[in-house]
Coordinates of C-alpha atoms and ligand atoms in Angstrom, one line a residue:
X1 CA -20.5 86.6 72.2
X2 CA -20.9 87.8 75.8
X3 CA -24.3 88.9 76.7
X4 CA -24.3 90.5 80.2
X5 CA -27.8 91.8 79.9
X6 CA -30.5 91.4 77.3
X7 CA -30.7 95.0 76.2
X8 CA -27.2 95.7 74.8
X9 CA -25.3 93.4 72.5
X10 CA -21.7 94.6 72.9
X11 CA -20.8 93.7 69.3
X12 CA -23.3 96.3 68.2
X13 CA -21.4 99.1 69.9
X14 CA -18.7 100.3 67.5
X15 CA -15.1 101.1 68.7
X16 CA -13.9 102.2 65.3
X17 CA -13.2 106.0 65.4
X18 CA -11.7 106.1 61.8
X19 CA -13.2 108.1 59.0
X20 CA -13.2 105.1 56.7
X21 CA -16.2 104.5 54.5
X22 CA -19.0 102.4 55.6
X23 CA -20.7 99.8 53.4
X24 CA -24.0 101.6 54.2
X25 CA -22.6 104.7 52.5
X26 CA -21.6 102.6 49.5
X27 CA -25.0 101.0 49.3
X28 CA -26.6 104.5 49.6
X29 CA -24.4 106.0 46.9
X30 CA -25.3 103.1 44.7
X31 CA -29.0 103.8 45.2
X32 CA -29.5 100.7 47.2
X33 CA -30.6 102.4 50.3
X34 CA -33.7 104.6 50.1
X35 CA -35.0 106.2 53.3
X36 CA -32.6 104.0 55.3
X37 CA -33.8 100.8 53.7
X38 CA -31.8 98.7 51.5
X39 CA -33.8 98.0 48.3
X40 CA -33.7 95.1 46.0
X41 CA -30.3 94.6 44.4
X42 CA -31.6 93.2 41.1
X43 CA -30.1 94.6 38.0
X44 CA -27.0 96.2 39.4
X45 CA -24.7 93.3 39.3
X46 CA -21.8 94.1 37.1
X47 CA -19.7 91.1 36.1
X48 CA -19.6 87.4 36.6
X49 CA -22.1 87.1 39.4
X50 CA -25.0 88.2 37.3
X51 CA -24.2 85.5 34.9
X52 CA -24.0 83.0 37.6
X53 CA -27.3 84.0 39.1
X54 CA -29.0 83.8 35.8
X55 CA -27.4 80.6 34.7
X56 CA -29.6 77.9 33.2
X57 CA -30.5 74.9 35.4
X58 CA -27.4 72.9 36.0
X59 CA -27.1 69.7 34.0
X60 CA -25.7 66.5 35.3
X61 CA -22.8 64.8 33.5
X62 CA -25.5 62.6 31.8
X63 CA -27.1 65.7 30.4
X64 CA -30.3 65.5 32.5
X65 CA -31.5 68.5 34.5
X66 CA -30.1 68.2 38.0
X67 CA -32.6 67.6 40.8
X68 CA -33.7 70.5 42.7
X69 CA -30.9 71.4 45.2
X70 CA -33.3 71.9 48.1
X71 CA -35.4 68.8 48.2
X72 CA -36.9 69.0 51.7
X73 CA -40.2 70.6 52.8
X74 CA -39.5 73.9 54.6
X75 CA -40.5 74.1 58.2
X76 CA -42.4 77.0 59.7
X77 CA -40.9 79.6 62.1
X78 CA -41.1 78.3 65.7
X79 CA -41.1 79.6 69.2
X80 CA -41.0 76.0 70.7
X81 CA -38.4 75.1 73.3
X82 CA -37.0 72.4 71.1
X83 CA -35.1 71.6 67.9
X84 CA -37.4 71.2 64.9
X85 CA -36.4 69.7 61.5
X86 CA -38.3 68.9 58.3
X87 CA -40.4 65.8 57.8
X88 CA -38.3 62.8 57.2
X89 CA -35.4 64.1 59.3
X90 CA -34.4 63.4 62.9
X91 CA -32.2 65.5 65.3
X92 CA -30.1 63.9 68.0
X93 CA -28.4 65.6 71.0
X94 CA -24.6 65.0 71.3
X95 CA -22.0 66.1 73.9
X96 CA -24.0 68.8 75.9
X97 CA -21.9 71.0 78.2
X98 CA -20.5 68.9 81.1
X99 CA -20.3 65.6 79.3
X100 CA -17.2 63.8 80.5
X101 CA -14.7 63.3 77.7
X102 CA -13.7 59.9 79.1
X103 CA -16.1 57.2 80.3
X104 CA -14.2 57.3 83.6
X105 CA -14.5 61.1 83.9
X106 CA -16.7 63.1 86.2
X107 CA -20.4 63.1 85.4
X108 CA -22.3 66.4 84.8
X109 CA -24.1 67.6 87.9
X110 CA -27.4 69.2 87.0
X111 CA -27.1 71.8 89.8
X112 CA -23.9 73.1 88.2
X113 CA -21.9 72.1 91.3
X114 CA -19.1 70.5 89.3
X115 CA -15.7 71.9 90.3
X116 CA -13.1 73.6 88.0
X117 CA -11.0 70.4 88.1
X118 CA -14.1 68.4 86.9
X119 CA -14.9 71.0 84.2
X120 CA -11.4 70.4 82.8
X121 CA -12.4 66.8 82.1
X122 CA -15.7 67.7 80.6
X123 CA -17.1 69.2 77.4
X124 CA -16.9 73.0 77.7
X125 CA -19.8 75.5 77.6
X126 CA -21.4 77.4 74.7
X127 CA -20.5 75.3 71.7
X128 CA -19.7 77.4 68.6
X129 CA -17.7 76.7 65.4
X130 CA -16.6 73.1 64.9
X131 CA -15.2 70.6 62.4
X132 CA -15.4 66.8 62.0
X133 CA -12.1 65.4 60.9
X134 CA -13.2 62.0 59.4
X135 CA -11.6 58.7 60.5
X136 CA -14.2 56.8 58.5
X137 CA -17.6 57.4 57.0
X138 CA -19.2 57.0 60.4
X139 CA -16.5 58.2 62.8
X140 CA -14.2 61.1 63.3
X141 CA -12.5 63.6 65.6
X142 CA -14.9 66.4 66.4
X143 CA -13.2 69.7 67.3
X144 CA -15.6 72.1 69.0
X145 CA -15.2 75.7 70.1
X146 CA -16.6 76.8 73.5
X147 CA -17.1 80.5 73.1
X148 CA -18.1 81.7 76.5
X149 CA -19.9 80.8 79.8
X150 CA -23.2 82.1 81.0
X151 CA -22.2 83.3 84.5
X152 CA -25.7 82.7 85.9
X153 CA -26.0 79.1 84.6
X154 CA -22.3 78.1 85.0
X155 CA -22.5 78.0 88.9
X156 CA -24.8 76.6 91.4
X157 CA -25.1 80.0 93.2
X158 CA -24.8 82.3 90.1
X159 CA -22.3 85.0 89.8
X160 CA -23.1 87.5 92.6
X161 CA -19.8 86.5 94.2
X162 CA -16.7 85.8 92.1
X163 CA -14.0 83.5 93.6
X164 CA -10.7 82.1 92.2
X165 CA -12.4 78.7 92.0
X166 CA -15.2 80.2 89.9
X167 CA -12.7 81.9 87.6
X168 CA -10.9 78.6 87.2
X169 CA -14.2 76.8 86.4
X170 CA -15.1 79.5 83.8
X171 CA -11.6 79.3 82.3
X172 CA -12.0 75.5 82.0
X173 CA -15.4 76.0 80.4
X174 CA -13.8 77.9 77.5
X175 CA -11.5 76.8 74.7
X176 CA -11.9 73.7 72.5
X177 CA -12.9 70.1 72.9
X178 CA -11.4 67.4 70.6
X179 CA -13.4 64.1 71.0
X180 CA -13.8 61.0 68.9
X181 CA -17.4 60.4 67.9
X182 CA -18.8 57.5 66.0
X183 CA -22.2 56.4 64.6
X184 CA -23.3 53.3 66.5
X185 CA -26.3 51.0 66.3
X186 CA -29.6 52.6 65.0
X187 CA -27.6 55.4 63.5
X188 CA -27.0 57.3 66.7
X189 CA -23.7 59.2 67.2
X190 CA -21.9 59.0 70.5
X191 CA -18.7 60.1 72.1
X192 CA -16.2 57.2 72.6
X193 CA -13.0 56.9 74.5
X194 CA -10.0 57.7 72.5
X195 CA -6.4 58.8 73.0
X196 CA -7.3 61.8 70.9
X197 CA -9.9 63.1 73.4
X198 CA -8.6 66.3 75.1
X199 CA -9.6 69.7 76.3
X200 CA -7.8 72.9 75.5
X201 CA -8.9 75.7 77.8
X202 CA -8.0 79.3 78.6
X203 CA -5.3 77.8 80.8
X204 CA -3.6 75.4 78.3
X205 CA 0.0 76.3 77.4
X206 CA 0.3 77.8 73.9
X207 CA 3.0 79.2 71.7
X208 CA 3.2 82.1 69.2
X209 CA 4.5 81.8 65.6
X210 CA 4.8 84.1 62.7
X211 CA 6.0 87.7 62.7
X212 CA 5.0 88.3 66.4
X213 CA 7.2 86.2 68.6
X214 CA 6.1 85.1 72.1
X215 CA 9.1 87.0 73.4
X216 CA 7.8 90.3 71.9
X217 CA 7.9 93.0 74.6
X218 CA 4.2 93.7 74.2
X219 CA 3.5 90.0 74.8
X220 CA 5.5 89.7 78.0
X221 CA 3.3 89.1 81.0
X222 CA 3.6 87.9 84.6
X223 CA 2.4 84.4 83.6
X224 CA 3.5 82.0 80.8
X225 CA 1.5 82.1 77.5
X226 CA -1.7 80.3 78.3
X227 CA -4.9 79.4 76.6
X228 CA -7.3 80.6 74.0
X229 CA -10.5 82.4 74.8
X230 CA -13.9 83.4 73.3
X231 CA -13.4 80.8 70.6
X232 CA -16.2 81.9 68.3
X233 CA -16.0 80.0 65.0
X234 CA -13.3 78.2 63.3
X235 CA -12.0 76.7 60.1
X236 CA -9.8 73.8 59.0
X237 CA -6.7 73.6 56.8
X238 CA -6.0 71.4 53.7
X239 CA -3.3 69.7 55.9
X240 CA -5.8 68.5 58.4
X241 CA -5.6 71.0 61.3
X242 CA -8.2 73.0 63.1
X243 CA -8.0 76.8 63.2
X244 CA -10.0 78.4 66.1
X245 CA -10.8 82.1 66.3
X246 CA -10.5 84.3 69.3
X247 CA -13.3 86.9 69.2
X248 CA -14.4 89.1 72.1
X249 CA -11.2 88.7 74.2
X250 CA -11.4 92.2 75.6
X251 CA -14.4 91.4 77.8
X252 CA -12.4 89.1 80.1
X253 CA -10.0 91.9 81.2
X254 CA -10.7 94.7 83.6
X255 CA -9.4 96.4 86.7
X256 CA -10.5 98.1 89.9
X257 CA -7.6 100.6 89.6
X258 CA -9.3 103.9 88.9
X259 CA -6.0 105.4 87.7
X260 CA -5.9 103.0 84.7
X261 CA -7.1 104.3 81.4
X262 CA -7.0 102.4 78.1
X263 CA -4.4 103.5 75.6
X264 CA -5.4 104.2 72.0
X265 CA -4.8 100.6 70.9
X266 CA -6.6 99.1 73.9
X267 CA -9.5 101.4 73.3
X268 CA -9.5 100.4 69.6
X269 CA -10.2 96.8 70.8
X270 CA -12.7 97.8 73.4
X271 CA -10.5 97.0 76.4
X272 CA -12.0 98.8 79.4
X273 CA -11.8 98.8 83.2
X274 CA -15.3 97.3 83.5
X275 CA -15.6 93.6 82.8
X276 CA -18.9 91.7 82.9
X277 CA -17.0 88.6 84.0
X278 CA -15.1 90.4 86.8
X279 CA -12.4 87.7 86.7
X280 CA -9.8 90.4 87.5
X281 CA -11.3 90.7 91.0
X282 CA -10.2 87.1 91.9
X283 CA -7.2 86.5 89.5
X284 CA -4.6 89.2 88.7
X285 CA -3.9 87.5 85.4
X286 CA -7.0 89.3 84.0
X287 CA -6.2 92.7 85.6
X288 CA -5.2 95.1 82.9
X289 CA -3.5 97.4 85.3
X290 CA -1.5 94.7 87.1
X291 CA -0.8 92.5 84.1
X292 CA -1.1 94.9 81.1
X293 CA 0.3 92.8 78.3
X294 CA -1.8 89.6 78.9
X295 CA -4.5 91.1 76.7
X296 CA -2.1 91.4 73.7
X297 CA -1.9 87.6 73.7
X298 CA -5.5 87.3 72.6
X299 CA -7.3 88.2 69.4
X300 CA -5.4 85.7 67.3
X301 CA -6.2 82.6 65.3
X302 CA -4.9 79.4 66.9
X303 CA -3.9 76.3 65.1
X304 CA -4.6 72.9 66.8
X305 CA -3.6 69.5 65.5
X306 CA -6.5 67.2 66.4
X307 CA -4.5 64.1 65.4
X308 CA -1.6 64.8 67.8
X309 CA -3.0 65.1 71.4
X310 CA 0.4 66.2 72.6
X311 CA 0.7 69.1 70.1
X312 CA 0.8 72.6 71.7
X313 CA -1.8 75.0 70.2
X314 CA 0.0 77.7 68.1
X315 CA -1.2 81.3 67.7
X316 CA -0.6 82.2 64.0
X317 CA 0.2 85.9 64.3
X318 CA 0.5 86.5 60.5
X319 CA -3.3 86.2 60.4
X320 CA -3.7 89.4 62.4
X321 CA -5.2 90.4 65.7
X322 CA -8.9 91.3 65.5
X323 CA -12.1 89.9 66.9
X324 CA -11.9 86.9 64.6
X325 CA -15.3 85.3 63.8
X326 CA -14.3 82.4 61.6
X327 CA -11.6 81.3 59.3
X328 CA -12.7 80.2 55.8
X329 CA -9.7 78.4 54.2
X330 CA -9.4 77.7 50.5
X331 CA -6.5 77.4 48.1
X332 CA -5.6 78.8 44.7
X333 CA -2.5 77.9 42.7
X334 CA -1.6 75.7 45.6
X335 CA -1.4 78.8 48.0
X336 CA -3.5 78.9 51.1
X337 CA -6.1 81.7 51.3
X338 CA -7.8 82.4 54.7
X339 CA -10.7 84.8 55.0
X340 CA -11.7 86.2 58.4
X341 CA -14.2 88.8 59.5
X342 CA -13.9 91.1 62.5
X343 CA -17.2 90.9 64.3
X344 CA -18.0 94.4 65.6
X345 CA -20.2 97.1 64.1
X346 CA -18.1 99.1 61.7
X347 CA -15.2 96.7 61.4
X348 CA -13.6 95.0 58.4
X349 CA -13.1 91.7 56.5
X350 CA -9.6 90.4 55.9
X351 CA -7.8 87.7 53.9
X352 CA -4.4 86.1 54.3
X353 CA -2.6 84.8 51.2
X354 CA 0.3 82.4 51.6
X355 CA 3.4 83.4 49.7
X356 CA 4.2 80.0 48.3
X357 CA 2.3 76.8 47.6
X358 CA 1.4 75.4 51.1
X359 CA 2.9 71.9 50.2
X360 CA 6.2 73.6 49.6
X361 CA 6.1 75.3 53.0
X362 CA 5.1 72.0 54.7
X363 CA 8.0 70.2 52.9
X364 CA 10.3 72.8 54.4
X365 CA 9.0 72.0 57.8
X366 CA 7.3 75.5 58.0
X367 CA 3.8 76.6 58.6
X368 CA 2.0 77.9 55.4
X369 CA 0.1 80.2 57.9
X370 CA 3.3 81.9 59.0
X371 CA 4.4 83.2 55.6
X372 CA 2.3 85.4 53.5
X373 CA 0.4 88.7 53.4
X374 CA -2.6 89.9 55.3
X375 CA -5.1 92.1 53.3
X376 CA -8.2 94.0 54.3
X377 CA -11.1 94.7 51.9
X378 CA -12.2 97.9 50.3
X379 CA -15.6 97.7 48.6
X380 CA -16.0 100.4 45.9
X381 CA -19.2 102.1 44.9
X382 CA -19.2 100.6 41.5
X383 CA -19.4 96.9 42.6
X384 CA -15.7 96.4 42.4
X385 CA -13.3 96.0 45.3
X386 CA -9.7 95.7 46.2
X387 CA -7.6 94.0 48.9
X388 CA -5.2 96.4 50.6
X389 CA -2.0 94.9 52.0
X390 CA -1.2 95.3 55.7
X391 CA 2.5 95.2 55.2
X392 CA 5.1 97.2 57.0
X393 CA 6.7 99.8 54.8
X394 CA 3.8 99.7 52.3
X395 CA 1.4 102.6 51.8
X396 CA 0.9 104.5 55.1
X397 CA 2.4 101.7 57.3
X398 CA 5.8 103.3 57.4
X399 CA 8.3 104.3 60.1
X400 CA 7.5 108.0 59.5
X401 CA 3.9 107.2 60.4
X402 CA 5.0 105.5 63.6
X403 CA 4.9 101.8 62.5
X404 CA 7.9 99.9 63.9
X405 CA 7.8 96.6 62.0
X406 CA 5.5 93.9 60.8
X407 CA 4.9 92.6 64.3
X408 CA 3.7 96.1 65.2
X409 CA 1.3 96.1 62.2
X410 CA -0.1 92.8 63.3
X411 CA -0.5 93.5 67.0
X412 CA -2.4 96.7 65.9
X413 CA -4.2 95.1 63.0
X414 CA -7.3 97.2 63.4
X415 CA -5.4 100.5 63.3
X416 CA -3.4 99.3 60.3
X417 CA -6.6 98.6 58.5
X418 CA -7.9 102.0 59.5
X419 CA -4.8 103.6 58.0
X420 CA -5.0 101.9 54.6
X421 CA -8.7 102.9 54.2
X422 CA -10.7 99.6 54.6
X423 CA -14.5 99.6 54.3
X424 CA -16.5 99.5 57.5
X425 CA -19.1 96.8 57.6
X426 CA -22.3 95.9 59.6
X427 CA -20.7 93.3 61.9
X428 CA -18.8 90.9 59.6
X429 CA -19.5 87.4 60.8
X430 CA -18.6 84.2 58.9
X431 CA -17.1 83.8 55.5
X432 CA -17.7 80.8 53.2
X433 CA -16.2 79.9 49.9
X434 CA -18.3 78.2 47.3
X435 CA -16.3 75.0 46.5
X436 CA -17.7 75.0 42.9
X437 CA -16.9 78.5 41.6
X438 CA -14.9 80.0 44.5
X439 CA -17.3 82.9 45.1
X440 CA -17.0 84.2 48.6
X441 CA -20.0 84.9 50.9
X442 CA -19.9 87.0 54.0
X443 CA -22.7 87.4 56.6
X444 CA -23.2 90.8 58.0
X445 CA -25.4 90.1 61.0
X446 CA -26.9 93.6 61.6
X447 CA -26.0 97.3 61.9
X448 CA -25.8 99.9 64.6
X449 CA -29.5 99.4 65.4
X450 CA -30.3 103.0 66.0
X451 CA -33.7 102.7 64.4
X452 CA -37.0 101.4 65.8
X453 CA -39.1 104.3 64.5
X454 CA -41.2 104.2 61.3
X455 CA -38.6 102.1 59.6
X456 CA -37.4 99.3 61.8
X457 CA -34.4 99.0 59.4
X458 CA -32.6 102.0 60.8
X459 CA -30.1 101.2 59.7
X460 CA -29.9 97.4 59.4
X461 CA -31.6 95.3 62.2
X462 CA -31.8 92.1 60.0
X463 CA -28.5 92.0 58.3
X464 CA -27.6 90.8 54.8
X465 CA -25.1 88.5 52.9
X466 CA -22.4 90.0 50.7
X467 CA -20.9 88.0 47.9
X468 CA -17.9 88.6 45.8
X469 CA -15.9 86.9 43.0
X470 CA -12.2 87.4 43.0
X471 CA -10.7 88.4 39.7
X472 CA -10.6 85.3 37.4
X473 CA -12.0 83.2 40.2
X474 CA -8.6 83.2 41.8
X475 CA -8.8 83.6 45.6
X476 CA -5.3 85.0 45.7
X477 CA -6.3 88.0 43.5
X478 CA -6.3 91.5 44.8
X479 CA -9.4 92.7 43.0
X480 CA -13.0 91.5 43.0
X481 CA -16.6 92.3 42.0
X482 CA -19.3 92.1 44.6
X483 CA -23.1 92.2 45.1
X484 CA -25.7 91.6 47.8
X485 CA -26.7 88.0 47.8
X486 CA -29.7 88.5 50.0
X487 CA -31.2 91.0 52.3
X488 CA -32.5 89.3 55.4
X489 CA -35.7 90.5 57.1
X490 CA -39.5 90.2 57.1
X491 CA -41.5 91.9 54.3
X492 CA -44.3 92.6 56.8
X493 CA -41.9 95.2 58.3
X494 CA -39.8 96.0 55.3
X495 CA -41.5 95.5 51.9
X496 CA -38.1 95.6 50.1
X497 CA -37.2 92.2 51.6
X498 CA -37.9 89.5 48.9
X499 CA -38.4 86.5 51.2
X500 CA -41.5 84.4 51.5
X501 CA -42.8 82.8 54.7
X502 CA -40.5 79.7 54.2
X503 CA -37.5 81.9 54.0
X504 CA -37.8 85.0 56.3
X505 CA -34.8 85.2 58.7
X506 CA -32.8 87.8 60.5
X507 CA -29.2 88.3 61.8
X508 CA -27.3 85.8 59.7
X509 CA -24.1 84.6 61.4
X510 CA -22.9 81.1 60.5
X511 CA -22.6 80.3 56.8
X512 CA -21.1 77.4 54.9
X513 CA -21.4 75.1 51.9
X514 CA -21.9 71.4 51.8
X515 CA -20.3 69.2 49.2
X516 CA -23.3 69.4 46.8
X517 CA -23.2 73.2 46.8
X518 CA -26.0 74.0 49.2
X519 CA -25.4 77.2 51.1
X520 CA -26.4 76.8 54.8
X521 CA -27.2 80.0 56.7
X522 CA -27.5 80.1 60.5
X523 CA -29.0 82.9 62.6
X524 CA -28.0 84.5 65.8
X525 CA -30.8 86.9 66.7
X526 CA -29.8 88.9 69.8
X527 CA -32.0 88.1 72.8
X528 CA -32.8 91.8 72.9
X529 CA -34.8 91.1 69.7
X530 CA -35.6 87.4 69.5
X531 CA -39.4 86.9 68.7
X532 CA -40.2 90.5 69.6
X533 CA -42.7 92.5 67.5
X534 CA -41.1 95.7 68.8
X535 CA -37.9 94.7 67.0
X536 CA -39.7 93.4 63.9
X537 CA -38.8 89.8 64.8
X538 CA -42.1 88.3 65.9
X539 CA -42.8 86.5 62.6
X540 CA -39.3 85.2 62.4
X541 CA -39.4 83.3 65.7
X542 CA -36.5 81.5 67.3
X543 CA -33.1 81.3 65.6
X544 CA -33.0 79.1 62.6
X545 CA -30.9 77.4 60.0
X546 CA -31.8 77.7 56.3
X547 CA -30.5 76.2 53.1
X548 CA -30.0 78.4 50.0
X549 CA -29.4 77.6 46.3
X550 CA -26.6 80.0 45.4
X551 CA -27.7 80.0 41.8
X552 CA -31.5 80.5 42.1
X553 CA -31.4 82.2 45.5
X554 CA -34.2 79.9 46.6
X555 CA -34.1 79.8 50.5
X556 CA -35.9 77.3 52.8
X557 CA -36.0 77.1 56.5
X558 CA -34.5 73.7 57.6
X559 CA -34.1 73.8 61.4
X560 CA -35.2 75.9 64.4
X561 CA -33.6 75.9 67.8
X562 CA -34.9 76.3 71.4
X563 CA -35.7 79.5 73.2
X564 CA -32.8 81.9 73.7
X565 CA -30.4 79.9 71.6
X566 CA -28.5 80.6 68.4
X567 CA -27.6 78.0 65.9
X568 CA -24.0 77.9 64.9
X569 CA -21.2 75.5 63.9
X570 CA -21.5 73.4 60.7
X571 CA -19.8 70.2 59.7
X572 CA -20.8 66.9 58.0
X573 CA -19.8 63.3 58.2
X574 CA -17.6 62.1 55.3
X575 CA -20.7 60.7 53.5
X576 CA -22.8 63.8 53.8
X577 CA -25.5 61.8 55.6
X578 CA -25.0 63.3 59.0
X579 CA -25.0 67.1 59.6
X580 CA -23.6 68.5 62.9
X581 CA -24.8 71.9 64.2
X582 CA -24.5 73.5 67.6
X583 CA -27.2 74.9 69.7
X584 CA -25.6 77.7 71.7
X585 CA -26.9 79.5 74.8
X586 CA -30.4 78.0 75.1
X587 CA -32.1 79.6 78.1
X588 CA -30.0 82.8 78.1
X589 CA -31.5 86.0 79.6
X590 CA -34.0 87.2 77.0
X591 CA -36.2 90.2 76.6
X592 CA -39.0 88.0 75.4
X593 CA -38.8 85.1 77.9
X594 CA -37.2 86.5 81.0
X595 CA -34.0 86.0 83.1
X596 CA -32.8 82.7 84.6
X597 CA -31.7 82.9 88.2
X598 CA -29.7 80.4 90.4
X599 CA -33.0 79.5 92.0
X600 CA -34.7 78.9 88.6
X601 CA -32.3 78.5 85.7
X602 CA -35.2 77.2 83.6
X603 CA -37.1 80.5 83.1
X604 CA -36.3 80.7 79.4
X605 CA -35.4 77.1 78.3
X606 CA -34.8 73.7 79.8
X607 CA -33.4 72.2 76.6
X608 CA -32.1 69.5 76.1
X609 CA -32.7 67.6 79.3
X610 CA -36.1 68.9 80.4
X611 CA -35.2 67.8 83.9
X612 CA -37.5 69.7 86.4
X613 CA -34.5 70.4 88.6
X614 CA -31.9 70.8 85.8
X615 CA -30.8 73.6 83.6
X616 CA -30.4 74.4 79.9
X617 CA -27.1 73.3 78.3
X618 CA -25.5 74.1 74.9
X619 CA -25.0 71.0 72.8
X620 CA -24.2 69.6 69.4
X621 CA -27.1 68.3 67.4
X622 CA -26.7 65.7 64.7
X623 CA -29.3 65.7 61.9
X624 CA -29.9 62.6 59.8
X625 CA -32.4 61.7 57.2
X626 CA -34.7 58.8 58.1
X627 CA -34.2 57.2 54.7
X628 CA -30.4 57.5 55.0
X629 CA -30.2 60.1 52.3
X630 CA -28.0 63.2 52.1
X631 CA -28.9 66.2 54.2
X632 CA -30.9 68.8 52.3
X633 CA -32.2 66.4 49.6
Ligands
LIG1 FE1 -19.1 84.7 68.1 FE2 -19.8 87.0 66.1 O1 -20.4 85.7 67.2
LIG2 CA1 -21.2 83.9 65.7
LIG3 CA1 -23.6 86.7 66.1

């Protein structure tokens, strides 16, 4: 996410004017919020989930009690400028920003003087979601999102002056990297030359598929369809492709034309004249007054085939246009189901359900992601919920109400979801599906943050994790039951938080399961709050990654990241013995540590190089166990 200054996190500012219910209202009506604080959820679970939580210890197929799921010794919170992991584990840095994707490519220059042309041949900035597509137990194609660039750290002279060359270098720092990685001698992973290695940037040709065609009048712009931007997190399909999510696309567009005003739909997505990046001042592509439809080409989920380096990325419009956080893909009855959250305060969570078994669509030469129905969630007061279809002609989405066709519904997904009465949530981030019982987990990172008085949870500065079970455990179902899996926070500030010192955390964001059923939780604490007592975050320390047992709710801190950074991205080697995570935006401007400048970019962090004349860089970290065991044991 784009942080232009440390005081305001733009995702925290809602742009949803609808009267739809808010999950806080639901929690309040259910007696779960008292005096603005969410209280323990024990005892309210209605069906299914209660049974799961109370289940007896799992037995192995041999009838013995299974080993404890979380076998490692938890680490303490940290404010160190480094990555920390438990005893018996090691963490290795892989592909930091600027690493050439070919051994013949341009080397990273530590003063950030690489050109745009060089950046196009290097790993992008601000690593986020990723997936390792295995080639063997110890090699694979790693697809990595590059969410944004830090305009202070991306250039030698900072961002006081914006030029076309600087816009081009930023554009090249965004997008996705696909690189072959393999585990060499001594267990170390490295990038290796491969015909698969490529960069997709905000300038790479793309196509549109599904109900919104590239030729749609609202998608016609002065330039051809190019690129993907603000690639937050991602997912992967059962047919071996990567799906990358465009999140805060609005922030790249702006104008100096004082007569320009956003229309209702532009305002609904937060498109405004002011842009922190100011790209529009050097490149008319990003000027909403001069090139008004370019912005409609963003906010989509983009499918990339990592195994075909010539394949053009495809924007799958049936999946809707929102600020997509991630894409959690599962299947039920052979049909693909894709969950995706819209990360802004007061937005919704969605799911797409394919209309036919995905293998059938593939056999017909069609994309399973082009044919199906998009739904948005409504969470009822009584612990039940329903999925409401965003289908032209259904419910309020009719001609009489001003809806033209399905393409219109999808370009204006947020307004369509408003119209059907979806439930507002506290910044929906990642979704994860338990591969065992198909329960679905959603991180809600934090709420409006209007508090800060007697109760720091006013309304929800720490976030929580929602969980639901689709009817009959069928992810295509249109009804579910839900509960709060965990309330994040620190009992020192909020006694209703039931987390011990090994487990306190705040602002959950990344979430995912490993093959053994451990639930991994990653945090992204805004740099307006990180480590600050005034925000109730001093005991929590830097951002962290924790492992949870979904049955017992035991949670243990596993990894902490350097100053200013968040931890994001989660994938494993085929044997489960190497875990890949991303350290994003180390050294970013921070209320606690200060502001980097072109003269001293190291004010907050100097990870991972610690070069006295270098600068902090986002990077992938590979965690392995010294005894060669599985991660988390
Ligand atoms: Fe890309 Fe919601 O963080
Ligand atoms: Ca995120
Ligand atoms: Ca976040």
